[in-house]
PDB file of C-alpha atoms in Angstrom:
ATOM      1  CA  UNK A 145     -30.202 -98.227  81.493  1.00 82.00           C
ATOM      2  CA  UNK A 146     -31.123 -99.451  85.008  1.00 86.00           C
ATOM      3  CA  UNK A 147     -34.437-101.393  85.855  1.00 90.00           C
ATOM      4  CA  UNK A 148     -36.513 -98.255  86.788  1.00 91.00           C
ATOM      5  CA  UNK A 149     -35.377 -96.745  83.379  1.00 91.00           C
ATOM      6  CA  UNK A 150     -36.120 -99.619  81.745  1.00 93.00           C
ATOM      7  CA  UNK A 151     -39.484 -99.979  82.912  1.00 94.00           C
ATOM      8  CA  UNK A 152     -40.537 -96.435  82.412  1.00 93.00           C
ATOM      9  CA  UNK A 153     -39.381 -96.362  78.565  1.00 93.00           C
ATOM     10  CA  UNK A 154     -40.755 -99.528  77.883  1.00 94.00           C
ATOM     11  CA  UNK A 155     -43.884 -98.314  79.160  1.00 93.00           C
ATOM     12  CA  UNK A 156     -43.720 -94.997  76.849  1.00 93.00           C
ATOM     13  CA  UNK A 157     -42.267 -96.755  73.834  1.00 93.00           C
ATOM     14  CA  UNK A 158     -44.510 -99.297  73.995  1.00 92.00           C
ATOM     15  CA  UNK A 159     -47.820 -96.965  74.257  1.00 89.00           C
ATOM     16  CA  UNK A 160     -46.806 -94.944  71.633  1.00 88.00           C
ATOM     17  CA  UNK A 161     -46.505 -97.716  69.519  1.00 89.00           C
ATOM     18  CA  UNK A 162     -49.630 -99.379  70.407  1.00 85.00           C
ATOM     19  CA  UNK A 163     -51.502 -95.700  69.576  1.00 81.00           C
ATOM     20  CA  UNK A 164     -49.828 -96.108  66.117  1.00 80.00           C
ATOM     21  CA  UNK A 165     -51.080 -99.501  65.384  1.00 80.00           C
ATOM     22  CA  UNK A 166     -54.217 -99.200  67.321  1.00 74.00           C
ATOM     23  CA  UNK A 167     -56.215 -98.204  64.155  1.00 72.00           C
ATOM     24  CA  UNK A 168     -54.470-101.241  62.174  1.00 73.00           C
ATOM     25  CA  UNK A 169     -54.931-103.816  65.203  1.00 74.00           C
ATOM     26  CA  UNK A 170     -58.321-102.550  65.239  1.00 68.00           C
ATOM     27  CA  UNK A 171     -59.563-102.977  61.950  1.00 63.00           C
ATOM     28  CA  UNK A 172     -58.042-106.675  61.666  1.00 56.00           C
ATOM     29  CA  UNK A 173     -54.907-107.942  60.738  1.00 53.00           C
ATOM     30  CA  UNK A 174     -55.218-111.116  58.537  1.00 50.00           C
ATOM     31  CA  UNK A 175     -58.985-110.594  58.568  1.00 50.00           C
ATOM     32  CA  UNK A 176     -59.789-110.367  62.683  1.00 55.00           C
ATOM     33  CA  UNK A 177     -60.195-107.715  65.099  1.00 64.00           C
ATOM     34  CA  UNK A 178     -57.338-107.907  67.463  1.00 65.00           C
ATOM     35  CA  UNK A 179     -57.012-105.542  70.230  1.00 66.00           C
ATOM     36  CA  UNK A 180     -59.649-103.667  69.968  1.00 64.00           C
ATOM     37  CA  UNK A 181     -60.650-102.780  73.585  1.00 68.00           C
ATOM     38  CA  UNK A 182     -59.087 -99.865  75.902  1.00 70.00           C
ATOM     39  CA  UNK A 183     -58.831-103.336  78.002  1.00 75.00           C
ATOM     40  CA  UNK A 184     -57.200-105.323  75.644  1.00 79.00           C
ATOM     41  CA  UNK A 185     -54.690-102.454  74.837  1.00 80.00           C
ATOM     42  CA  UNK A 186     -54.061-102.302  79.088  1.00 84.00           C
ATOM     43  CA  UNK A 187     -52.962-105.906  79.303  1.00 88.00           C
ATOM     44  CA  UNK A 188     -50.700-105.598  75.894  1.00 90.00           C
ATOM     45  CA  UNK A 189     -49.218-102.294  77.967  1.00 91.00           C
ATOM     46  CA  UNK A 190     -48.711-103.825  81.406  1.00 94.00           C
ATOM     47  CA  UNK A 191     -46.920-107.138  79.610  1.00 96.00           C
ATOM     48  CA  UNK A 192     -44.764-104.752  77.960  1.00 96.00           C
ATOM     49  CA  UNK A 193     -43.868-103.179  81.206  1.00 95.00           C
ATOM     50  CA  UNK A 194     -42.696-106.364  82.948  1.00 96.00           C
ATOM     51  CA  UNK A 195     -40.875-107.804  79.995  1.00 96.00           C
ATOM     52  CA  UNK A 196     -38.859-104.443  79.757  1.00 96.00           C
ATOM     53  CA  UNK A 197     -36.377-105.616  82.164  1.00 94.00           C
ATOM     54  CA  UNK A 198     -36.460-109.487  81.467  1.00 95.00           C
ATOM     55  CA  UNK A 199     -33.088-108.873  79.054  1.00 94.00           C
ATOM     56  CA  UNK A 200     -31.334-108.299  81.593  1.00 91.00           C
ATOM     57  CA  UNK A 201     -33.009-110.853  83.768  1.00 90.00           C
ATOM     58  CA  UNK A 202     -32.749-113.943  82.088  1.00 87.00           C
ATOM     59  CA  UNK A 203     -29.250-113.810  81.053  1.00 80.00           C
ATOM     60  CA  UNK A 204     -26.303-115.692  82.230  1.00 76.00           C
ATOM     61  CA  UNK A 205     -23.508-113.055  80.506  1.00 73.00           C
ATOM     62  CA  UNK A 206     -24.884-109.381  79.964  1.00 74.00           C
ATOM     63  CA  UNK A 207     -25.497-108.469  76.437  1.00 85.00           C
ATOM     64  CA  UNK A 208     -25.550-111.290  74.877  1.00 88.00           C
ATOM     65  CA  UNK A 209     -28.195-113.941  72.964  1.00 91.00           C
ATOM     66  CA  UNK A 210     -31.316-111.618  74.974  1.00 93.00           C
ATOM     67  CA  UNK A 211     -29.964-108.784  73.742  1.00 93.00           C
ATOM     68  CA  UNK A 212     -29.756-109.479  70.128  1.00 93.00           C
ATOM     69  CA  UNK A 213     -32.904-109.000  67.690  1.00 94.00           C
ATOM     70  CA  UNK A 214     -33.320-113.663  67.720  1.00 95.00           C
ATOM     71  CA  UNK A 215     -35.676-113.566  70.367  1.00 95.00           C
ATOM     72  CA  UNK A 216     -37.772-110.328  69.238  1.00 96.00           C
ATOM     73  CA  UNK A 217     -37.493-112.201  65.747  1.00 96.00           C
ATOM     74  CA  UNK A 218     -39.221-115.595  67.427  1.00 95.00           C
ATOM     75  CA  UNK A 219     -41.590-113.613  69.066  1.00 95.00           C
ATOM     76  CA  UNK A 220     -42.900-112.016  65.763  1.00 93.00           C
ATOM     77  CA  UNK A 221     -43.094-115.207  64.325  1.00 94.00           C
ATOM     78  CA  UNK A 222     -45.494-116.334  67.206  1.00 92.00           C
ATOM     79  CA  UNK A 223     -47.279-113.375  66.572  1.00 90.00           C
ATOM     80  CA  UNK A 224     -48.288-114.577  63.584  1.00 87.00           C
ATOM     81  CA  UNK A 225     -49.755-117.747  65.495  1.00 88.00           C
ATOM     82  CA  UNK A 226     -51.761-116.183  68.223  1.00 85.00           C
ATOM     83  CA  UNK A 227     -53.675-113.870  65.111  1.00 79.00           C
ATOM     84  CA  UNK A 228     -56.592-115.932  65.896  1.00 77.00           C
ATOM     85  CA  UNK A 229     -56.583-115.778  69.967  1.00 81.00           C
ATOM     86  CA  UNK A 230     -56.780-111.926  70.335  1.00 78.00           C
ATOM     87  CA  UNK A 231     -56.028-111.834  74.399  1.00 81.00           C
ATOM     88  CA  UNK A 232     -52.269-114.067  74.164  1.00 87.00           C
ATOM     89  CA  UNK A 233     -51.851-111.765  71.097  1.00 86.00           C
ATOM     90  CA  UNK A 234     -52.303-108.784  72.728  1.00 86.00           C
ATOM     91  CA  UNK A 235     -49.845-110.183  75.777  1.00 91.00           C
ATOM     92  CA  UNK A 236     -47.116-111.689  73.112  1.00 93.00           C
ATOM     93  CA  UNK A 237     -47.227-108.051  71.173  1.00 92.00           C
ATOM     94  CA  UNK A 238     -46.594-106.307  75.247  1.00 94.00           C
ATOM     95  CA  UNK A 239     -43.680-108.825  75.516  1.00 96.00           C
ATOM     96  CA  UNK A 240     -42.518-107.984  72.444  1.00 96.00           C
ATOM     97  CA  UNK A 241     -42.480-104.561  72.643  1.00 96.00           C
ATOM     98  CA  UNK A 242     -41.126-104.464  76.199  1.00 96.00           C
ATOM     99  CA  UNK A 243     -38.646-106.481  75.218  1.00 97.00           C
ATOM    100  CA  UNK A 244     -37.744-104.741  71.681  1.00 97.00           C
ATOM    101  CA  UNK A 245     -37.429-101.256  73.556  1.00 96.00           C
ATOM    102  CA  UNK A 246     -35.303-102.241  75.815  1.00 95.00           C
ATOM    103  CA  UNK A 247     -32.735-103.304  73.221  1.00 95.00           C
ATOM    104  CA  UNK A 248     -33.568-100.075  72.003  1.00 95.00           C
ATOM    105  CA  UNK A 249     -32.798 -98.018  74.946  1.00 92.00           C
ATOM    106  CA  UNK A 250     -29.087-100.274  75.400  1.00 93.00           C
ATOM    107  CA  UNK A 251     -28.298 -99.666  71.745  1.00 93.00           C
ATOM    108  CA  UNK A 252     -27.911 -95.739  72.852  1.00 92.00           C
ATOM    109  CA  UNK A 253     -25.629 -96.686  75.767  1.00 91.00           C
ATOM    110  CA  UNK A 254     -21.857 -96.083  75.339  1.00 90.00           C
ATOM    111  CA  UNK A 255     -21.397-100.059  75.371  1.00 90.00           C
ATOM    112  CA  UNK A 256     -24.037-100.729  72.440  1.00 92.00           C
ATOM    113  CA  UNK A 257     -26.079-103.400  71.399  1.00 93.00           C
ATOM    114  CA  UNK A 258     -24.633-106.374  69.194  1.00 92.00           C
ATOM    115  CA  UNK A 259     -27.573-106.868  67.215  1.00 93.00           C
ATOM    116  CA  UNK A 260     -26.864-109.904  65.927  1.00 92.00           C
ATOM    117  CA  UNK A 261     -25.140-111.548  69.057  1.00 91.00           C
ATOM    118  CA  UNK A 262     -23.243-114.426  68.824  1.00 90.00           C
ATOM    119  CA  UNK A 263     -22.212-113.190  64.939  1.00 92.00           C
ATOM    120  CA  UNK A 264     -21.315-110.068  66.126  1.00 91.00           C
ATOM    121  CA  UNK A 265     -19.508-109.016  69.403  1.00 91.00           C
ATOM    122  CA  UNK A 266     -18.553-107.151  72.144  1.00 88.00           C
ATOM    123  CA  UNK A 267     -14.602-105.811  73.024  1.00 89.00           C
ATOM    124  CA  UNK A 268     -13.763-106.431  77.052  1.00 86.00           C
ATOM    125  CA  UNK A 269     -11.631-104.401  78.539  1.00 88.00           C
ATOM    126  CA  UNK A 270      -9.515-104.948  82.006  1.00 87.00           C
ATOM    127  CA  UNK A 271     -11.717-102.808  83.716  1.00 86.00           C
ATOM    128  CA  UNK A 272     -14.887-104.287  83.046  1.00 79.00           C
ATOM    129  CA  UNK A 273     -15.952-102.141  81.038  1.00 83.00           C
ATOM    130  CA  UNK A 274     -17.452-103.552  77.207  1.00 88.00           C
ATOM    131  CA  UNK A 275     -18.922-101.676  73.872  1.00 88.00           C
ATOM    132  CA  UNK A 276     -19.803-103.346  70.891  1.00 91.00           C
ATOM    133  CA  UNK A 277     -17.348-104.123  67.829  1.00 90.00           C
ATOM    134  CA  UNK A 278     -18.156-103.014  64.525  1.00 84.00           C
ATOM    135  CA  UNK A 279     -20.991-101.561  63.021  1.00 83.00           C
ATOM    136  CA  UNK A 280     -23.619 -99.229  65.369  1.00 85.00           C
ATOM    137  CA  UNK A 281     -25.981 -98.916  63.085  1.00 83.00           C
ATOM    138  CA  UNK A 282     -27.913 -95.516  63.992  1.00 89.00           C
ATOM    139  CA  UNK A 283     -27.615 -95.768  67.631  1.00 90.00           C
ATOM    140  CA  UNK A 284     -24.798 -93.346  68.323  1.00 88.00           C
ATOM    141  CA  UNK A 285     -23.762 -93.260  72.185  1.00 88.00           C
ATOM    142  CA  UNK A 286     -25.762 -90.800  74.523  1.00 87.00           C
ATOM    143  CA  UNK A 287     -25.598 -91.967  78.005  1.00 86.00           C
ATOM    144  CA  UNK A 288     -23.287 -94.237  80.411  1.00 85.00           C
ATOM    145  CA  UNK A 289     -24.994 -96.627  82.630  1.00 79.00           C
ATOM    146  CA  UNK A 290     -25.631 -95.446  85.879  1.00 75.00           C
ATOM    147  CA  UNK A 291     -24.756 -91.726  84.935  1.00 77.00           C
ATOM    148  CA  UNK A 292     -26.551 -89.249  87.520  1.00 75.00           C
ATOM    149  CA  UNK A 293     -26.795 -86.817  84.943  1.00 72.00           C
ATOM    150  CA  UNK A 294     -29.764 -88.448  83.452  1.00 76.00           C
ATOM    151  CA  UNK A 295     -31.441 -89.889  86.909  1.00 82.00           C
ATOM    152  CA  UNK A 296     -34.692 -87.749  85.745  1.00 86.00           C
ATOM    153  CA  UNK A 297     -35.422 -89.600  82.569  1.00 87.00           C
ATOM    154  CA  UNK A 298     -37.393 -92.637  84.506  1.00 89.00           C
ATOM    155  CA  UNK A 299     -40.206 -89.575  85.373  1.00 91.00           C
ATOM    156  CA  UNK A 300     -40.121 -87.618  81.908  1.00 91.00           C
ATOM    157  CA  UNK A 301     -40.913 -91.788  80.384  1.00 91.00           C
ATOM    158  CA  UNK A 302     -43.786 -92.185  82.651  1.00 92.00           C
ATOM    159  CA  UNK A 303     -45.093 -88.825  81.743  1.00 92.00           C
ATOM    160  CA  UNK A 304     -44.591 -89.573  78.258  1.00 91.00           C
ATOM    161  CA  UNK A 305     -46.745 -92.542  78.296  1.00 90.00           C
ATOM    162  CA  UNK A 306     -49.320 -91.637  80.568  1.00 91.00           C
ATOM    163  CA  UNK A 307     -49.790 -89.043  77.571  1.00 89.00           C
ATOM    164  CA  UNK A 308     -49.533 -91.566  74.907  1.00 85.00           C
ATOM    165  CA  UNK A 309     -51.541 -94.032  76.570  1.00 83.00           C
ATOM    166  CA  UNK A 310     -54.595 -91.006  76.903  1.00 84.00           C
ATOM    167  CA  UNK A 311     -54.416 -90.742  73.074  1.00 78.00           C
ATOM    168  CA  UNK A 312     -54.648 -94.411  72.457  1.00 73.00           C
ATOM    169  CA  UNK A 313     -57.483 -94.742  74.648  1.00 71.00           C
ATOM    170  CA  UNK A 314     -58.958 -91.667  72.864  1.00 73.00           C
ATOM    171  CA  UNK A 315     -58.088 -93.737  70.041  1.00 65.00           C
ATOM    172  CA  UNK A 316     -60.278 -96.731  71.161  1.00 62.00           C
ATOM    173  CA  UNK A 317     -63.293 -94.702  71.808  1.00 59.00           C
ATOM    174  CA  UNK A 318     -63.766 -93.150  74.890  1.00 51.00           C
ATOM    175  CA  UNK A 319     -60.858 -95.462  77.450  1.00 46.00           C
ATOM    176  CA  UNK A 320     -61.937 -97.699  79.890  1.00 40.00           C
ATOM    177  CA  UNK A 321     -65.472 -97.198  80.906  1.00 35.00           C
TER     178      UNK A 321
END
């Protein structure tokens, strides 16, 4: 995917799964109420946006330890320490996300995601051009980088979440006001 993609799937990926944990966020996880405002949910939405692209961002070689699941995997963990501080929850669990589907979105790419990067790896061939070795997993190959066939996606992942992001405010109790 390129950075527009990115951003607009992380945005609908992301809202759809924050209207499928709203009602468990809501209710309290480990005894608080976390997220629990249409506001709240906004912020965890808009961090998710941003960090959609930081894989590719804050990498010195493409694909490798940013896009493997260590650094979702250390994020969850300091999820677990921010249950008591409900607003850097709420932006850690947007990072997350963001960052999780955009690993997501790669793994469908011809080259692949290695998962568990530097254990696993990626072939190189002369002409630039990379997938990963081994195992898939699921994530069977439906789009090339940069294909024009697919330039309308970005629009059909805004719309997607604009929708998704109505039902989780419906969710909440009425959005924003």
């Amino acid at each position: 995917m390129i950075k527009k993609t990115h951003r607009a799937f992380g945005f609908a990926a992301s809202s759809l799964a924050l209207a499928g944990l709203a009602p468990v966020l809501g209710e309290g996880v480990c005894g608080g109420n976390l997220m629990t405002t249409a506001a709240q949910m906004l912020l965890a939405q808009a961090s998710a946006v941003v960090a959609s692209t930081w894989p590719d961002r804050l990498e010195i070689v493409h694909r490798g330890i940013s896009h493997s699941l260590w650094p979702v995997l250390g994020m969850g963990i300091g999820l677990y320490f921010l249950l008591s501080r409900p607003l850097f929850f709420g932006i850690l669990l947007g990072i997350l996300l963001g960052w999780f589907f955009h690993l997501f979105g790669d793994a469908f790419s011809t080259a692949g995601i290695a998962w568990f990067y530097p254990f696993q790896q990626y072939k190189h061939y002369g002409s630039g051009a990379f997938h990963v070795k081994g195992f898939r997993g699921p994530f069977f190959p439906l789009y090339k980088v940069g294909d024009d066939a697919f330039s309308f996606m970005p629009a059909v992942w805004w719309v997607a979440g604009v929708f998704a992001t109505v039902f989780l405010w419906t969710r909440l109790g009425g959005g924003l006001v």
